[in-house]
mmCIF file of C-alpha atoms and ligand atoms in Angstrom:
data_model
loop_
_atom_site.group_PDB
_atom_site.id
_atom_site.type_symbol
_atom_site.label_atom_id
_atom_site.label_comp_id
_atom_site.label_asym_id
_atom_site.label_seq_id
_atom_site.Cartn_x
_atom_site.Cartn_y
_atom_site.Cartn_z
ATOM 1 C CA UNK A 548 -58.472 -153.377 90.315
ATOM 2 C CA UNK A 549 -57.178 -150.055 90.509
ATOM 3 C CA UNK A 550 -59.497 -147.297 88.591
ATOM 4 C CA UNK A 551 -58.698 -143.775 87.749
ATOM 5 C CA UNK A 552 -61.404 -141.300 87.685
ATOM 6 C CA UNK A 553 -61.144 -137.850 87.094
ATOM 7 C CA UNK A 554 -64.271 -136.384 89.210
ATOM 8 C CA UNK A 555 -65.005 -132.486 89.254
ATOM 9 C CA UNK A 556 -61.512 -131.845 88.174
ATOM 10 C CA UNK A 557 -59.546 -133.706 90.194
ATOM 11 C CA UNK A 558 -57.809 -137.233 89.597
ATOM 12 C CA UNK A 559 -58.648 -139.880 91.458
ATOM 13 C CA UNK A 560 -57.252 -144.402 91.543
ATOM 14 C CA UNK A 561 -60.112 -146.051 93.478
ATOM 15 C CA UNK A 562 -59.229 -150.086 94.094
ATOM 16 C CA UNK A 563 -62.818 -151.412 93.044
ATOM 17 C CA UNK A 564 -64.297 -154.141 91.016
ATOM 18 C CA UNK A 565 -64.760 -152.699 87.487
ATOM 19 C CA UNK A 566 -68.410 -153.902 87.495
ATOM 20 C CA UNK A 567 -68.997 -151.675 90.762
ATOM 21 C CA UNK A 568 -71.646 -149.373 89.959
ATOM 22 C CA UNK A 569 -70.453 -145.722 89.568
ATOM 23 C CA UNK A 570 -73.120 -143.892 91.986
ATOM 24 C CA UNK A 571 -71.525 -146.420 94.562
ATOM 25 C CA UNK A 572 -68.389 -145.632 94.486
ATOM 26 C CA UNK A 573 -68.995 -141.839 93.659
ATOM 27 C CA UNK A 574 -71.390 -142.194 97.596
ATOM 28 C CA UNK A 575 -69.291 -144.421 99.273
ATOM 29 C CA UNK A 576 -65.448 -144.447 98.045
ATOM 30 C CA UNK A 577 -65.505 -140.718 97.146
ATOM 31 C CA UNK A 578 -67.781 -139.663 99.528
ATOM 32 C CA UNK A 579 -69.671 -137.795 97.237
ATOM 33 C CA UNK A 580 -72.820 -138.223 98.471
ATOM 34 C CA UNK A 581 -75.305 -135.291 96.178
ATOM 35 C CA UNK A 582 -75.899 -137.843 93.367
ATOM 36 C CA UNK A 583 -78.954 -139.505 95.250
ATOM 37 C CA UNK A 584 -79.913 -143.649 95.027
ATOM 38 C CA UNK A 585 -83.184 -143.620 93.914
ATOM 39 C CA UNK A 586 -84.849 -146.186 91.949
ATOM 40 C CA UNK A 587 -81.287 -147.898 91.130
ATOM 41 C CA UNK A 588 -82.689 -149.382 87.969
ATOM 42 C CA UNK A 589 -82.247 -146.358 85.875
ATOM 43 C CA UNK A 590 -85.249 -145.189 86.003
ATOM 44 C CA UNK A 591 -85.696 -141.607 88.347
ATOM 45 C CA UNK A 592 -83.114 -139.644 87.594
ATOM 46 C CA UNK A 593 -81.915 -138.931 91.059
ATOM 47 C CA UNK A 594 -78.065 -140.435 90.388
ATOM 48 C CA UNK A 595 -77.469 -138.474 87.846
ATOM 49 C CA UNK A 596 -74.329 -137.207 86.697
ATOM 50 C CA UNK A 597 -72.250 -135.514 83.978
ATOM 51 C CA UNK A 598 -70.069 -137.617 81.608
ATOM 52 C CA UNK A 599 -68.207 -135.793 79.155
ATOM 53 C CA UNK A 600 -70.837 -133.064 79.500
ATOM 54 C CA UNK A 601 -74.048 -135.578 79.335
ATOM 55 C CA UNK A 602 -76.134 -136.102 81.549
ATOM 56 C CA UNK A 603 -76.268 -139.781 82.670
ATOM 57 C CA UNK A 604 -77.303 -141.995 85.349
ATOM 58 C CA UNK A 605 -74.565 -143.664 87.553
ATOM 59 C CA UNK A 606 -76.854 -146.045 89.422
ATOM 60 C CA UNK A 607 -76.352 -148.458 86.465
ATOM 61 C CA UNK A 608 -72.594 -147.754 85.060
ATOM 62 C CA UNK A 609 -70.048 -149.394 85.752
ATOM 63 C CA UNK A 610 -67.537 -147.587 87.109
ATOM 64 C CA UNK A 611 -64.793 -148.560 84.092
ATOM 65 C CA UNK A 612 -67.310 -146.874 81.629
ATOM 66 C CA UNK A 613 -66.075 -143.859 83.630
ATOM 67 C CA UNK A 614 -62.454 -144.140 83.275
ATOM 68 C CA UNK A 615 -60.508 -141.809 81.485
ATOM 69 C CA UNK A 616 -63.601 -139.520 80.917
ATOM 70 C CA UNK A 617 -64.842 -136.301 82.485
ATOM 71 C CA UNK A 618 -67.229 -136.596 85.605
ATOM 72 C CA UNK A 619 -69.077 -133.976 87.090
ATOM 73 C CA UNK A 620 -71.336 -134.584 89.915
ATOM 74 C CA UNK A 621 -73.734 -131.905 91.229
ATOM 75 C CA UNK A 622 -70.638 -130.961 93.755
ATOM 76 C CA UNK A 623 -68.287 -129.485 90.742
ATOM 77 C CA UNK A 624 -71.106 -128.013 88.873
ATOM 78 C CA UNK A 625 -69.764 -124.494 90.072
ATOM 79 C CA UNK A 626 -71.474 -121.573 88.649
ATOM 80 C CA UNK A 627 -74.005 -123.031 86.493
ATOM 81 C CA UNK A 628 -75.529 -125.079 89.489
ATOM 82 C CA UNK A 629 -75.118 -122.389 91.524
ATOM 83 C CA UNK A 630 -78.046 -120.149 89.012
ATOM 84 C CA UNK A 631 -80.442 -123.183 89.163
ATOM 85 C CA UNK A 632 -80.371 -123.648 93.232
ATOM 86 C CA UNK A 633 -80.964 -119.510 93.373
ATOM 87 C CA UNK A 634 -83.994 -120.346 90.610
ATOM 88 C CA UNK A 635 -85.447 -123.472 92.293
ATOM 89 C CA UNK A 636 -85.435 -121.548 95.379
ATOM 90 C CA UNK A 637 -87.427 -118.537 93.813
ATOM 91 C CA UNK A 638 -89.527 -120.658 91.752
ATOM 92 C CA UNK A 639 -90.096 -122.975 95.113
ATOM 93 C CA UNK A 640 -89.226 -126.028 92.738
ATOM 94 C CA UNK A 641 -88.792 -128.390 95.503
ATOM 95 C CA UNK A 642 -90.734 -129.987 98.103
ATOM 96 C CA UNK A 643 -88.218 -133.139 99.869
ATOM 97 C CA UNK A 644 -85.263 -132.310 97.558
ATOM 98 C CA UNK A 645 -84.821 -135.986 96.511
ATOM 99 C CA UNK A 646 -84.743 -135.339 93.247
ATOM 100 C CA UNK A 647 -83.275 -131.596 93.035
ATOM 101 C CA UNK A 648 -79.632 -132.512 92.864
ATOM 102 C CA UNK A 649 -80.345 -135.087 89.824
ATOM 103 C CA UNK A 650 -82.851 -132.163 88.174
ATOM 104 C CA UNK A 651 -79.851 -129.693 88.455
ATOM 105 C CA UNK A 652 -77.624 -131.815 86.733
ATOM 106 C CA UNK A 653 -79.833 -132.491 84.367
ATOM 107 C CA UNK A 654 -80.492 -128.699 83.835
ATOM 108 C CA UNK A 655 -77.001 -127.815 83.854
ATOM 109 C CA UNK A 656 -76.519 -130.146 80.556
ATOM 110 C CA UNK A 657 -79.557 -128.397 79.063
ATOM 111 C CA UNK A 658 -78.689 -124.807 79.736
ATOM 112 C CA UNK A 659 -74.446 -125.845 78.588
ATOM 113 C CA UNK A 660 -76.305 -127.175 75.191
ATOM 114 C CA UNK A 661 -79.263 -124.562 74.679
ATOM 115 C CA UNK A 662 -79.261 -120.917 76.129
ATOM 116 C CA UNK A 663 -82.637 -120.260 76.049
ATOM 117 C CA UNK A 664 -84.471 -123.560 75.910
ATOM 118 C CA UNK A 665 -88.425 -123.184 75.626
ATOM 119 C CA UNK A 666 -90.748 -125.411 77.434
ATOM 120 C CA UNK A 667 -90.526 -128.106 75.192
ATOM 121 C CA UNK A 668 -86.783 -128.406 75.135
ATOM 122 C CA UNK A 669 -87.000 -128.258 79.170
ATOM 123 C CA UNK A 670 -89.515 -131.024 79.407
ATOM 124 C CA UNK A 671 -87.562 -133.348 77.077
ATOM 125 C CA UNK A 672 -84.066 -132.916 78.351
ATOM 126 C CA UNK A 673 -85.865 -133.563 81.801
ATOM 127 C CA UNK A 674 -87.873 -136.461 81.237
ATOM 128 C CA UNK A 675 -85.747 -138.876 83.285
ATOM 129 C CA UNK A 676 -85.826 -137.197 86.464
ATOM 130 C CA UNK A 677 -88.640 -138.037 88.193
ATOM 131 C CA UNK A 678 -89.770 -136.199 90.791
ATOM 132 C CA UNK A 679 -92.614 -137.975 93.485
ATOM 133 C CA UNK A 680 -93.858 -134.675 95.162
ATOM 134 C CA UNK A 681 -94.773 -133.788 91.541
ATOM 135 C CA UNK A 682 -93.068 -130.414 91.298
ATOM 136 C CA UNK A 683 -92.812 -130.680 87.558
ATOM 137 C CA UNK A 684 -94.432 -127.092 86.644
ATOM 138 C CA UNK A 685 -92.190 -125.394 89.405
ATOM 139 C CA UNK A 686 -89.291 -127.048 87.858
ATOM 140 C CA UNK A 687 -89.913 -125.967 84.498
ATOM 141 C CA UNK A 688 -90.285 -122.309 85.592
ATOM 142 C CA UNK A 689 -87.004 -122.300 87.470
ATOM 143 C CA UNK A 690 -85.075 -123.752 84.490
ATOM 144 C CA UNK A 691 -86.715 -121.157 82.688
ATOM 145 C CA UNK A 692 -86.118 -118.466 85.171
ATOM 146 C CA UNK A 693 -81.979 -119.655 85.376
ATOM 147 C CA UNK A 694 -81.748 -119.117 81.630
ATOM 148 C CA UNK A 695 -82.836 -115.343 82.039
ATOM 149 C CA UNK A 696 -86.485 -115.830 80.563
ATOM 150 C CA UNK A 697 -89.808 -114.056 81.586
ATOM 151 C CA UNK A 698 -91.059 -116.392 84.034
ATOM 152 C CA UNK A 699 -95.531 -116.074 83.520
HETATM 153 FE FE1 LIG B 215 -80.394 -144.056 89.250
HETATM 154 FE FE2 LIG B 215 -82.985 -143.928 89.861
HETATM 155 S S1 LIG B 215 -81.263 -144.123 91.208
HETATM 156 S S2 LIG B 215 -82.045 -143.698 87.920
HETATM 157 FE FE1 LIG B 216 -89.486 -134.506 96.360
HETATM 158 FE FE2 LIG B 216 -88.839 -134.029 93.820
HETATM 159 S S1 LIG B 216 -89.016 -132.579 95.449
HETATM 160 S S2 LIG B 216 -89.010 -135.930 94.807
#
């Protein structure tokens, strides 16, 4: 069944089953491959992606829930992205990188909603990316450090 997606500004009709999960098709029809499968029970945080601005994980959606709304995947993030690599690279807020591209989208939501966020903010908004090489305080500082506060 055909399905039009509008992906990082462009349009897009992808011929899947509606049920299809979205990180799927965004990987493997799309070949857009920085949303990572993790977990794939919606647990990790490392699909995640942009809908309509939120953060969301598209290991589990369908990909009708998508149609007709706004996706952006870490690859259209643009400038915002671009000021949380330059931070987790300063703040060394990555260890395998699994994770990173789902963090930065995750981030990027944060820092569009909240300017400055403060620690608490950062570790709510982020509490469904899960990162295994435990780079959680690193993480933090680099979100910090993107939104143009003193990094201690
Ligand atoms: Fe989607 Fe883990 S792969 S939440
Ligand atoms: Fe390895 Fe987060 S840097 S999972």
């Amino acid at each position: 069944m055909p399905i039009s997606l509008h992906v990082n500004g462009e349009q897009h009709l992808v011929d899947v089953a509606p049920t299809r999960r979205l990180l799927a098709v965004l990987r493997e029809d799309l070949a857009l491959t920085g949303a990572k499968h993790g977990c794939g029970e919606g647990a990790c945080g490392a699909c995640a992606v942009l809908l309509d601005g939120r953060a969301v994980v598209s290991c589990l959606l369908p990909v009708a829930a998508a149609e007709g709304r706004e996706l952006t995947t870490i690859e259209g993030l643009g400038e915002t992205a671009a000021a949380l690599q330059e931070a987790f690279v300063e703040e060394d807020a990555l260890q395998c990188g699994f994770c990173t591209p789902g963090q930065i989208v995750s981030a990027s939501a944060l820092l569009a909603a909240v300017d400055r966020p403060d620690r608490e903010e950062i570790r709510t908004a982020m509490a469904g990316n899960i990162c295994r090489c435990g780079a959680y305080p690193k993480i933090e500082r680099a979100i910090l450090r993107a939104s143009g506060q003193v990094v201690r």
